[in-house]
Amino acid sequence: MSELINSDLVRLDADLGSDKHQAIRGLAAQVVAAGRSGDLDQLVRDALAREETSPTGLPGGIAIPHCRTAAVQEPTLVFARLAPPVDFGAKDGPADLAFLICAPEGGDATHLQLLTKLARALVKPAFTDALRGASTTDEVVALVQDVLVPARTASTTAAPEAGQAPSAPASAPASAATGPTTRRRLVAVTACPTGIAHTYMAAEALEAAAERAGVDIAVETQGSAGSTPLDPAVVAAADAVIFAVDVGVRDRSRFAGLPLVSSGVKRPVDEADLMIAEALERADDPAAARVEGSAPGPGEARATGTESWGGRVRRVLMTGVSYMIPFVAAGGLLIALGFLFGGYEIVDHGAVATDNSLFDLPDLDALGLDHALLGSPLLAYFGALFFVLGGTAFEFLVPALAGYIAFAIADRPGIAPGFVMGALAGTLGTGFLGGIIGGVLAGLVAHWIAQRPVASWARGLMPVLVIPLVTTLVVGFVMVVILGRPLGFVMERLDAGLVYMGDRPGLAVLLGALLGAMMAFDMGGPLNKTAYTFATTGLAAAATATDAPQLKVMAAVMLAGMVPPIALALATVLRPSLFTAAERENGKAGWLLGASFITEGAIPFAAADPLRVIPSIMLGSAVTGGLAELFGVSLRAPHGGVFVLFAVDGVLGFVIALVAGVAVACAAVLALKATAPTPTETPLVTV
């Protein structure tokens, strides 16, 4: 097993730029220089994609950008002591210690357990103080290896490290059995989407805070290295539970009836002491919100601790959308390739993929495939194959959306009925709206049934038989008999409305301009995500159509999202004197970020001068969105920027709309910047 870190992967007092995008690229370049990766751009993209979900800056001047990526074949750690420090989004300021944690997509459990050991150490001041005081790269390597050695020597028995916290409080019931104790007992679950760093750092922070408070706590880490469920006796003896998660809690029903504190996975790293205090307070409050499942009073079953209703609705919907996006991406790109290879006539000749073969190629003249690429029967055959595969992927869009919405509400028992409701939406013609409503209903009903007390002999049947069967029957009846026709009518009106707007350039342009302005307003925030979700869910309705207004909406949204970083990059080239040195460096990265449809590349500029930058980029993005609709540009891929041009119909309009919006935004920001005082050369604040 290769070492996770060596002296080639350590840099001391390194200047990696003034913002986290530059710093991440500098850290990734160290991975490449050390021979651990041959694809710098892929590694940077994957690290930045994780950064978009939530900032990786931590209190105390620490940053832990991390990702799972195909760009590395073995887990790798890069450490840099940054001079100057770089803002990674922590509340208390920039970071001077940065670890880039790279895990291969198929990383083995032993390596992942070592990464979790490091993540836990990073919240301990003694470890970070030693890193700041190190004078050589070898000293840093030794410090890190000292942290990893216990996990390395016990790798054959490291399963508890991957799941349940191995601290003494985890076995509190056993000690309690030996005699009475006045110590309070808590349990917790931590989980983040990547499952590499924050999951374990949150656990470590909660354990440390509980020790300071004189409280026993057992933490279940549902991370990439595996998860060891808490002993049922530990849960039964607990006074309250803490859920610090950005994804659904597995087997949430185990904690039914316990007083609940709920938050995102980053909160314990910042406020672990406060969360322990909240949990103890709720344990003593008979009216406190509890985990659903113990005959709650009116409205209590829906309470989620500190999680607001708006936050919960957003989490549930975004869970469904996030699981749906891979189907959209794979299906859309495959269909685009099908049209590229087989021509648009291939939509009526998908059977070529099954009726013909590599040794029995189709007759293009007989089938009327006049626009096959290069007039080649072989390429026409591949076009049909791609089209069939893409169409099949698209058939899972609404079922995946509904199934994982139900999963976010009811955990595993909700998946099967949720998928059925999504498939039923296709049968009833209720589209993605029917999928969303069916998924929500399936999740709520499955969740309600899971709360019901049953005899011990029936508990094993509940999640695999009773809950899916009863939920499917009940919600299926509601969808078919009660909601099917009204929702079908609404979807018909929505589709007709989009077609109406598409046939009338003025209205289509207005829609494109509105979506474009939303994409630029908060660059990855709620309005940006609302516009993007509207576009991606619309692709489900477009399915395999050769021309649909939803495809034009997707093009307008992606083009508008590309404008801000590119426009600001251009502005730094045309009038560099209006920008600080740090902003000019950000501009260099903006070209690639914008071309890749990473709108967040504009955030450093907007954070430094929001009153001049945000209106300018909103104007440019609105122009691009409107022009994209005016020119009828359509797109089948939900992401990729200029790298998915083969999925674009109307490439000339695509280019014109993008160039026009960039020009407008650039001109506006230069005009407004010219009215500002000459910038001082201070470090740029980034977010």
XYZ file of C-alpha atoms in Angstrom:
687
model
C 0.000 0.000 0.000
C 1.505 3.324 -1.062
C 2.012 6.064 1.494
C -0.775 8.618 1.475
C 1.716 11.455 1.836
C 5.441 11.964 1.336
C 7.783 14.945 1.233
C 6.995 15.513 -2.470
C 3.391 16.208 -1.472
C 4.196 18.871 1.133
C 4.759 22.581 0.576
C 5.663 25.005 3.329
C 4.875 28.724 3.259
C 3.622 28.406 -0.306
C 1.970 31.197 -2.276
C -0.831 29.397 -4.126
C -2.782 32.495 -5.089
C -5.387 34.656 -3.449
C -8.543 32.552 -3.807
C -9.522 28.957 -3.262
C -9.807 28.133 -6.971
C -6.166 29.020 -7.485
C -5.154 27.276 -4.276
C -6.953 24.065 -5.247
C -5.285 24.129 -8.648
C -1.908 24.628 -6.972
C -2.522 21.702 -4.614
C -3.689 19.533 -7.500
C -0.596 20.457 -9.496
C 1.477 19.079 -6.612
C -0.348 15.743 -6.997
C 0.558 15.689 -10.680
C 4.157 16.736 -10.029
C 4.524 13.888 -7.534
C 3.419 11.382 -10.186
C 0.132 10.555 -8.439
C -2.089 11.827 -11.279
C -1.842 12.495 -14.985
C -4.998 14.594 -15.336
C -4.723 17.955 -13.606
C -7.903 19.418 -15.114
C -10.059 16.463 -14.069
C -8.700 16.565 -10.542
C -9.352 20.310 -10.287
C -12.886 19.920 -11.691
C -13.766 17.193 -9.206
C -12.344 19.138 -6.253
C -14.196 22.311 -7.271
C -17.412 20.341 -7.821
C -17.224 19.168 -4.196
C -16.427 22.743 -3.136
C -19.653 23.924 -4.782
C -21.779 21.768 -2.472
C -20.430 23.571 0.609
C -17.214 25.421 1.471
C -14.457 23.281 2.985
C -12.974 25.962 5.214
C -13.010 25.141 8.930
C -12.543 27.224 12.074
C -8.976 27.728 13.162
C -7.436 28.493 9.774
C -7.886 25.034 8.213
C -9.156 24.013 4.771
C -9.806 20.472 3.573
C -10.781 20.491 -0.112
C -11.448 16.870 -1.031
C -13.044 14.690 -3.669
C -13.515 11.268 -5.114
C -11.994 11.285 -8.581
C -10.914 9.100 -11.458
C -7.830 11.309 -11.799
C -5.983 9.376 -9.087
C -5.502 5.646 -8.743
C -4.416 5.670 -5.093
C -5.487 7.848 -2.166
C -3.284 10.919 -1.888
C -2.858 13.748 0.604
C -1.296 17.082 -0.265
C -0.454 19.567 2.464
C 0.381 23.229 2.043
C 1.106 25.841 4.667
C -0.239 28.866 2.848
C 1.400 32.266 2.770
C -0.647 34.322 2.231
C -3.683 32.538 3.726
C -6.623 31.802 1.411
C -10.333 32.153 2.178
C -12.108 28.791 1.889
C -15.374 30.045 3.368
C -14.790 29.543 7.102
C -16.614 31.950 9.389
C -13.481 33.038 11.251
C -11.365 33.977 8.247
C -8.890 32.532 5.737
C -6.953 29.289 6.076
C -3.215 28.960 6.418
C -3.256 25.121 6.535
C -4.711 23.255 3.577
C -5.024 19.532 2.921
C -6.207 18.327 -0.472
C -7.617 14.831 0.058
C -7.914 12.799 -3.155
C -9.645 9.423 -3.031
C -10.013 7.188 -6.101
C -13.568 6.462 -7.174
C -13.196 2.802 -6.241
C -10.952 3.281 -3.209
C -10.561 0.297 -0.885
C -11.828 0.433 2.679
C -8.386 0.360 4.323
C -7.216 3.497 2.521
C -10.480 5.273 3.265
C -10.131 4.419 6.944
C -6.752 6.170 6.963
C -8.372 9.263 5.484
C -11.007 9.233 8.207
C -8.245 9.078 10.821
C -6.688 12.209 9.360
C -10.056 13.984 9.205
C -10.574 13.344 12.902
C -7.087 14.662 13.754
C -7.663 17.944 11.925
C -10.085 19.189 14.573
C -7.483 18.714 17.332
C -5.496 21.898 18.091
C -2.358 19.997 19.100
C -2.088 18.495 15.624
C -2.661 21.741 13.727
C -0.307 23.665 16.035
C 2.402 21.120 15.266
C 1.819 21.576 11.534
C 2.232 25.334 11.893
C 5.455 24.872 13.805
C 7.026 22.327 11.444
C 10.251 23.506 9.836
C 10.766 20.779 7.196
C 8.598 18.759 4.864
C 9.823 15.539 6.483
C 8.597 16.820 9.833
C 5.114 17.353 8.370
C 5.125 13.854 6.881
C 6.116 12.404 10.245
C 3.310 14.289 12.014
C 0.723 12.986 9.573
C 2.056 9.431 9.702
C 1.956 9.522 13.500
C -1.766 10.174 13.176
C -2.238 7.377 10.654
C -0.080 4.680 12.283
C -2.725 3.419 14.739
C -5.188 2.915 11.876
C -2.473 1.318 9.750
C -1.430 -1.189 12.384
C -5.022 -2.098 13.136
C -6.295 -2.153 9.592
C -7.588 -5.685 9.896
C -9.920 -4.647 12.694
C -10.674 -1.113 11.602
C -14.364 -1.532 10.880
C -15.464 0.332 14.025
C -13.349 3.336 12.913
C -15.322 3.449 9.691
C -18.659 3.501 11.369
C -19.383 3.809 15.033
C -17.069 6.092 16.972
C -14.607 3.873 18.847
C -14.444 6.095 21.891
C -15.327 4.812 25.337
C -18.774 6.415 25.394
C -19.817 4.178 22.516
C -20.063 1.309 24.966
C -21.837 3.327 27.609
C -24.652 0.772 28.169
C -22.094 -1.880 29.126
C -20.571 0.353 31.757
C -24.010 1.423 32.852
C -24.863 -2.186 33.528
C -22.203 -2.333 36.251
C -23.866 0.277 38.383
C -25.879 3.493 38.403
C -24.518 6.613 36.757
C -25.645 10.208 36.513
C -23.939 10.878 33.172
C -26.255 11.838 30.337
C -26.141 9.807 27.127
C -26.470 11.030 23.557
C -26.231 9.375 20.154
C -25.460 11.048 16.840
C -25.248 10.371 13.121
C -22.929 12.319 10.819
C -22.935 12.074 7.021
C -21.972 14.228 4.043
C -22.389 13.600 0.286
C -18.725 12.716 -0.286
C -18.263 10.837 2.966
C -14.520 11.439 3.234
C -13.805 14.347 5.551
C -16.690 16.291 7.083
C -18.471 13.114 8.191
C -15.595 12.210 10.497
C -14.591 15.705 11.534
C -18.151 16.351 12.712
C -18.022 13.132 14.724
C -14.713 14.063 16.315
C -15.978 17.554 17.195
C -19.144 16.164 18.829
C -17.141 13.626 20.823
C -14.747 16.298 22.073
C -17.610 18.637 23.010
C -19.428 15.835 24.827
C -16.296 15.059 26.827
C -16.001 18.713 27.840
C -19.652 18.676 28.920
C -19.311 15.437 30.887
C -21.708 13.627 28.569
C -21.430 10.166 27.000
C -21.951 10.140 23.231
C -21.804 7.447 20.547
C -21.523 8.631 16.949
C -22.378 6.623 13.845
C -20.425 7.927 10.839
C -22.223 7.072 7.621
C -19.246 7.699 5.338
C -17.342 6.253 2.405
C -15.305 3.900 4.576
C -18.434 2.045 5.571
C -20.818 2.386 8.474
C -21.160 0.268 11.612
C -24.682 0.835 12.974
C -24.977 1.839 16.598
C -25.787 -0.948 19.011
C -29.576 -0.929 19.593
C -28.862 -0.921 23.334
C -26.874 2.300 22.930
C -29.769 3.922 21.094
C -32.289 2.664 23.642
C -30.300 4.189 26.497
C -29.844 7.597 24.815
C -31.508 10.760 26.082
C -31.467 12.495 22.662
C -30.061 12.181 19.142
C -28.130 14.595 16.922
C -28.375 14.294 13.133
C -25.556 16.275 11.496
C -26.135 15.287 7.888
C -26.365 16.678 4.368
C -27.965 13.473 3.070
C -30.691 11.165 4.338
C -30.051 9.196 7.543
C -29.949 5.464 6.897
C -32.533 3.511 8.924
C -33.758 6.656 10.613
C -36.611 4.730 12.255
C -34.109 3.251 14.757
C -34.154 6.579 16.583
C -37.962 6.930 16.680
C -39.181 8.931 19.644
C -35.826 10.435 20.675
C -35.580 14.223 21.123
C -33.831 15.546 18.030
C -31.306 18.215 17.087
C -30.809 18.366 13.310
C -28.317 20.327 11.209
C -25.963 20.164 8.278
C -22.735 18.223 8.669
C -20.575 21.363 8.991
C -22.339 22.815 12.015
C -20.705 20.520 14.614
C -17.259 21.606 13.434
C -18.235 25.216 14.221
C -20.682 24.814 17.107
C -20.303 21.366 18.667
C -20.611 22.658 22.243
C -23.817 24.494 21.410
C -25.297 21.392 19.747
C -24.519 19.231 22.787
C -26.212 21.843 24.987
C -29.232 21.932 22.670
C -29.511 18.142 22.752
C -29.471 18.096 26.560
C -32.021 20.885 26.691
C -34.356 19.019 24.355
C -33.913 15.813 26.309
C -35.460 17.639 29.288
C -38.263 19.238 27.262
C -41.407 17.064 26.907
C -42.553 19.252 24.016
C -39.293 19.029 22.077
C -39.273 17.825 18.481
C -38.616 14.097 18.236
C -37.652 11.626 15.566
C -40.837 10.415 13.954
C -42.220 7.080 15.076
C -43.626 7.287 18.605
C -47.256 8.306 18.147
C -46.490 12.037 17.896
C -49.039 14.715 18.444
C -50.488 16.883 15.672
C -47.734 18.233 13.457
C -44.988 16.755 15.634
C -44.154 13.968 13.162
C -42.960 16.534 10.721
C -40.721 18.436 13.096
C -37.033 18.201 12.360
C -35.227 19.925 15.193
C -33.363 22.979 14.018
C -34.052 22.245 10.336
C -36.581 24.722 8.981
C -39.544 23.694 6.850
C -38.020 25.515 3.905
C -34.697 23.771 4.446
C -36.363 20.396 4.662
C -38.427 20.922 1.504
C -35.314 22.034 -0.356
C -33.316 19.031 0.906
C -36.031 16.572 -0.113
C -36.455 18.023 -3.605
C -32.729 18.433 -4.214
C -32.145 14.820 -3.145
C -34.494 13.693 -5.914
C -32.997 16.076 -8.452
C -29.407 15.111 -7.595
C -30.129 11.427 -8.198
C -31.989 12.268 -11.403
C -29.209 14.384 -12.958
C -26.969 11.409 -13.961
C -29.841 9.959 -15.968
C -30.361 13.337 -17.634
C -26.677 13.682 -18.446
C -26.204 10.147 -19.769
C -29.488 10.077 -21.664
C -29.188 13.547 -23.147
C -25.630 13.091 -24.359
C -26.349 9.652 -25.816
C -29.367 10.970 -27.704
C -27.287 13.898 -28.968
C -24.671 11.432 -30.215
C -27.440 9.402 -31.810
C -28.607 12.416 -33.784
C -25.011 13.302 -34.661
C -24.229 9.836 -36.031
C -27.601 8.829 -37.448
C -29.224 12.148 -38.360
C -32.549 13.360 -37.009
C -34.414 10.663 -38.945
C -33.005 8.160 -36.459
C -35.826 9.097 -34.070
C -38.149 6.939 -36.189
C -35.658 4.117 -36.705
C -34.422 3.117 -33.274
C -35.218 -0.483 -34.224
C -32.066 -0.446 -36.367
C -30.152 -1.095 -33.123
C -31.914 -4.448 -32.632
C -32.947 -5.431 -36.167
C -29.479 -4.889 -37.594
C -25.964 -5.659 -36.392
C -22.324 -4.939 -37.147
C -22.521 -7.718 -39.765
C -25.895 -6.648 -41.152
C -25.760 -2.884 -41.485
C -28.919 -0.906 -42.356
C -29.847 0.148 -45.889
C -29.851 3.943 -45.616
C -31.839 4.545 -48.798
C -34.542 2.048 -47.894
C -34.962 3.510 -44.420
C -34.714 7.145 -45.481
C -31.702 7.874 -43.268
C -30.537 10.651 -45.541
C -28.522 12.557 -42.929
C -26.414 9.804 -41.383
C -22.913 11.066 -40.675
C -20.736 10.706 -43.800
C -23.498 8.621 -45.343
C -22.099 5.638 -43.452
C -24.342 2.652 -42.577
C -21.956 1.786 -39.746
C -22.290 5.234 -38.181
C -26.052 5.104 -38.690
C -26.111 1.794 -36.788
C -24.129 3.331 -33.927
C -26.431 6.352 -34.033
C -29.446 4.085 -33.548
C -27.670 2.278 -30.719
C -26.842 5.540 -28.944
C -30.393 6.795 -29.453
C -31.932 3.654 -27.935
C -29.568 3.741 -24.955
C -30.264 7.438 -24.363
C -34.011 6.952 -24.649
C -33.825 4.105 -22.143
C -31.891 6.304 -19.703
C -34.532 9.019 -20.083
C -37.246 6.557 -19.084
C -35.742 6.540 -15.593
C -35.780 10.315 -15.097
C -39.128 10.708 -13.379
C -38.980 7.353 -11.524
C -35.557 8.295 -10.110
C -36.828 11.758 -9.168
C -39.859 10.334 -7.366
C -38.035 7.385 -5.850
C -35.330 9.445 -4.210
C -37.713 12.145 -3.053
C -39.527 9.350 -1.208
C -36.170 8.043 0.034
C -35.286 11.465 1.462
C -38.515 11.394 3.485
C -38.858 7.742 4.507
C -35.415 6.214 3.937
C -35.221 2.804 2.203
C -38.899 1.778 2.626
C -39.874 4.755 0.449
C -37.719 3.885 -2.571
C -39.874 1.158 -4.162
C -43.243 2.950 -3.924
C -41.550 6.184 -4.978
C -40.174 4.578 -8.140
C -43.587 3.075 -8.870
C -45.236 6.493 -8.553
C -42.610 7.948 -10.900
C -43.279 5.267 -13.489
C -47.015 5.758 -12.997
C -46.545 9.451 -13.764
C -45.387 8.416 -17.227
C -48.434 6.186 -17.709
C -50.826 8.918 -16.559
C -49.062 11.674 -18.483
C -48.491 13.761 -15.367
C -44.771 14.246 -16.103
C -42.244 15.475 -13.595
C -44.974 17.285 -11.609
C -46.716 13.976 -11.042
C -43.380 12.433 -10.142
C -42.681 15.074 -7.508
C -46.140 14.831 -5.934
C -46.184 11.031 -6.147
C -42.739 10.836 -4.571
C -43.715 13.146 -1.730
C -46.923 11.211 -1.037
C -45.100 7.877 -1.199
C -42.495 9.141 1.249
C -45.053 10.537 3.685
C -47.233 7.414 3.644
C -44.261 5.057 3.962
C -42.926 7.189 6.799
C -46.295 7.151 8.567
C -46.623 3.377 8.284
C -43.089 2.896 9.601
C -44.105 4.751 12.775
C -46.869 2.274 13.607
C -46.084 -0.086 16.497
C -46.173 -3.743 15.401
C -45.551 -7.093 17.010
C -41.925 -8.177 17.137
C -42.557 -11.072 14.739
C -43.785 -8.627 12.064
C -40.953 -6.114 12.248
C -38.825 -7.917 9.682
C -41.693 -7.895 7.197
C -42.405 -4.179 7.488
C -39.627 -2.643 5.329
C -39.520 -5.365 2.657
C -43.202 -6.262 2.276
C -45.789 -4.360 4.278
C -44.583 -0.768 3.780
C -43.897 -1.016 0.011
C -47.142 -2.937 -0.618
C -49.475 -0.736 1.407
C -47.803 2.496 0.307
C -47.986 1.532 -3.374
C -51.656 0.597 -3.054
C -52.673 3.718 -1.145
C -50.665 6.295 -3.058
C -51.279 4.540 -6.386
C -55.029 4.750 -5.764
C -54.748 8.460 -4.928
C -52.660 9.189 -8.013
C -54.832 7.234 -10.466
C -58.308 7.954 -9.120
C -57.980 11.421 -7.607
C -54.914 13.305 -8.877
C -54.195 11.742 -12.260
C -56.579 13.797 -14.393
C -56.003 17.166 -12.671
C -52.223 16.782 -12.790
C -52.389 15.580 -16.378
C -54.400 18.673 -17.253
C -51.885 20.941 -15.478
C -48.983 19.329 -17.336
C -50.812 19.700 -20.640
C -51.301 23.394 -19.896
C -47.651 23.794 -18.874
C -46.454 22.078 -22.030
C -48.878 24.100 -24.102
C -47.651 27.244 -22.378
C -44.043 26.470 -23.220
C -44.993 25.684 -26.807
C -47.004 28.922 -26.963
C -44.047 30.920 -25.683
C -41.702 29.069 -28.014
C -43.849 29.948 -31.008
C -43.863 33.617 -30.034
C -40.323 34.962 -29.959
C -41.148 37.861 -27.688
C -42.381 35.666 -24.864
C -39.598 33.113 -25.359
C -37.009 35.871 -25.216
C -38.580 37.213 -22.021
C -38.418 33.750 -20.416
C -34.802 33.307 -21.477
C -33.830 36.731 -20.151
C -35.511 36.070 -16.791
C -33.791 32.707 -16.378
C -30.490 34.252 -17.436
C -30.717 36.983 -14.815
C -31.540 34.371 -12.158
C -28.453 32.353 -13.089
C -26.188 35.377 -12.592
C -27.806 36.921 -9.517
C -26.341 34.632 -6.836
C -23.989 32.379 -8.875
C -24.819 29.015 -7.335
C -27.263 30.245 -4.677
C -31.010 29.598 -4.379
C -32.119 31.632 -7.427
C -29.392 30.109 -9.584
C -30.340 26.594 -8.451
C -34.047 27.298 -9.000
C -33.453 28.246 -12.629
C -31.128 25.282 -13.152
C -33.577 22.807 -11.584
C -36.393 24.194 -13.757
C -34.288 23.526 -16.836
C -33.052 20.047 -15.899
C -36.450 18.727 -14.833
C -37.829 20.097 -18.087
C -35.492 17.798 -19.985
C -37.523 14.879 -18.675
C -40.557 16.197 -20.520
C -38.527 16.685 -23.704
C -37.494 13.000 -23.704
C -36.512 11.997 -27.233
C -38.206 14.838 -29.099
C -36.233 16.368 -31.924
C -37.479 19.866 -31.135
C -39.002 20.860 -27.812
C -39.126 24.166 -25.903
C -37.583 22.477 -22.855
C -34.388 21.906 -24.831
C -34.252 25.630 -25.582
C -34.736 26.478 -21.918
C -31.779 24.238 -21.028
C -29.616 26.011 -23.604
C -30.601 29.457 -22.314
C -29.831 28.494 -18.718
C -26.431 26.956 -19.429
C -25.329 29.769 -21.729
C -26.389 32.386 -19.184
C -24.430 30.579 -16.484
C -21.277 30.675 -18.601
C -21.352 34.460 -19.087
C -20.270 35.877 -15.671
C -16.823 34.236 -15.312
C -15.905 34.781 -18.971
C -17.070 38.408 -18.975
C -15.064 39.234 -15.869
C -12.024 37.414 -17.222
C -12.268 39.523 -20.385
C -12.682 42.709 -18.352
C -9.440 42.046 -16.462
C -7.635 41.746 -19.800
C -9.133 44.866 -21.405
C -8.744 47.213 -18.405
C -6.361 45.572 -15.928
C -5.834 48.842 -14.068
C -9.425 48.663 -12.790
C -8.746 45.426 -10.940
C -6.422 44.360 -8.164
C -3.623 41.884 -8.784
C -5.669 39.223 -7.046
C -8.643 39.901 -9.311
C -6.448 39.724 -12.386
C -5.262 36.301 -11.244
C -8.883 35.228 -10.704
C -9.595 36.370 -14.234
C -7.117 33.860 -15.612
C -9.095 31.020 -14.058
C -12.393 32.572 -15.149
C -11.897 31.612 -18.795
C -11.905 27.888 -18.114
C -14.498 28.064 -15.346
C -16.919 29.941 -17.568
C -16.280 27.705 -20.556
C -17.034 24.730 -18.279
C -20.331 26.262 -17.024
C -19.052 26.906 -13.498
C -20.770 30.193 -12.713
C -19.134 30.281 -9.277
C -15.965 31.532 -10.979
C -17.465 35.019 -10.732
C -17.987 34.904 -6.971
C -14.623 36.465 -5.968
C -15.369 39.528 -8.104
C -18.940 39.841 -6.838
C -17.834 39.485 -3.220
C -15.286 42.275 -3.620
C -17.578 44.723 -5.438
C -21.198 43.446 -5.490
C -22.914 46.733 -6.384
C -20.988 47.055 -9.654
C -20.390 43.423 -10.603
C -23.745 41.735 -9.936
C -25.952 44.122 -11.979
C -23.451 43.938 -14.839
C -23.344 40.164 -15.055
C -27.126 39.914 -14.596
C -27.545 42.191 -17.615
C -25.122 40.154 -19.715
C -26.672 36.825 -18.718
C -30.165 38.148 -19.432
C -29.037 39.187 -22.914
C -27.536 35.755 -23.539
C -30.627 33.905 -22.266
C -32.924 36.011 -24.401
C -30.782 35.637 -27.537
C -30.521 31.876 -27.033
C -34.319 31.676 -27.108
C -34.516 34.095 -30.046
C -32.106 31.980 -32.112
C -33.825 28.738 -31.101
C -30.679 27.175 -29.613
C -31.408 23.816 -27.977
C -29.307 21.599 -25.740
C -29.664 18.027 -24.491
C -26.888 18.035 -21.878
C -27.449 19.529 -18.403
C -23.811 20.538 -17.958
C -20.471 20.815 -19.728
C -20.337 24.250 -21.371
C -18.380 24.359 -24.604
C -17.291 20.763 -24.087
C -20.742 19.439 -25.085
C -21.151 21.370 -28.329
C -22.042 18.132 -30.069
C -25.222 18.126 -27.938
C -26.168 21.613 -29.188
C -28.589 22.268 -32.017
C -27.843 25.723 -33.409
C -24.149 26.086 -32.682
C -23.921 29.441 -34.477
C -26.692 30.884 -32.319
C -25.004 29.363 -29.278
C -21.786 31.218 -30.049
C -23.485 34.511 -30.947
C -25.611 34.515 -27.785
C -22.604 33.757 -25.605
C -20.378 36.378 -27.230
C -23.092 39.040 -27.059
C -23.815 38.444 -23.388
C -20.135 38.427 -22.509
C -19.626 41.692 -24.392
C -22.555 43.388 -22.656
C -21.548 42.204 -19.190
C -17.920 43.153 -19.777
C -18.822 46.618 -21.055
C -21.179 47.199 -18.128
C -18.696 46.135 -15.481
C -15.928 48.258 -17.046
C -18.207 51.277 -17.203
C -19.222 50.905 -13.562
C -15.700 50.086 -12.406
C -14.418 53.249 -14.105
C -16.509 55.282 -11.647
C -14.879 53.590 -8.640
C -11.669 54.665 -6.900
C -8.476 53.003 -8.102
C -8.348 49.586 -6.416
C -5.794 49.023 -3.715
C -3.661 45.930 -3.847
C -5.267 44.075 -0.963
C -6.053 40.377 -0.799
C -9.365 39.609 -2.403
C -12.131 38.318 -0.196
C -13.538 35.122 -1.651
C -16.446 32.958 -0.770
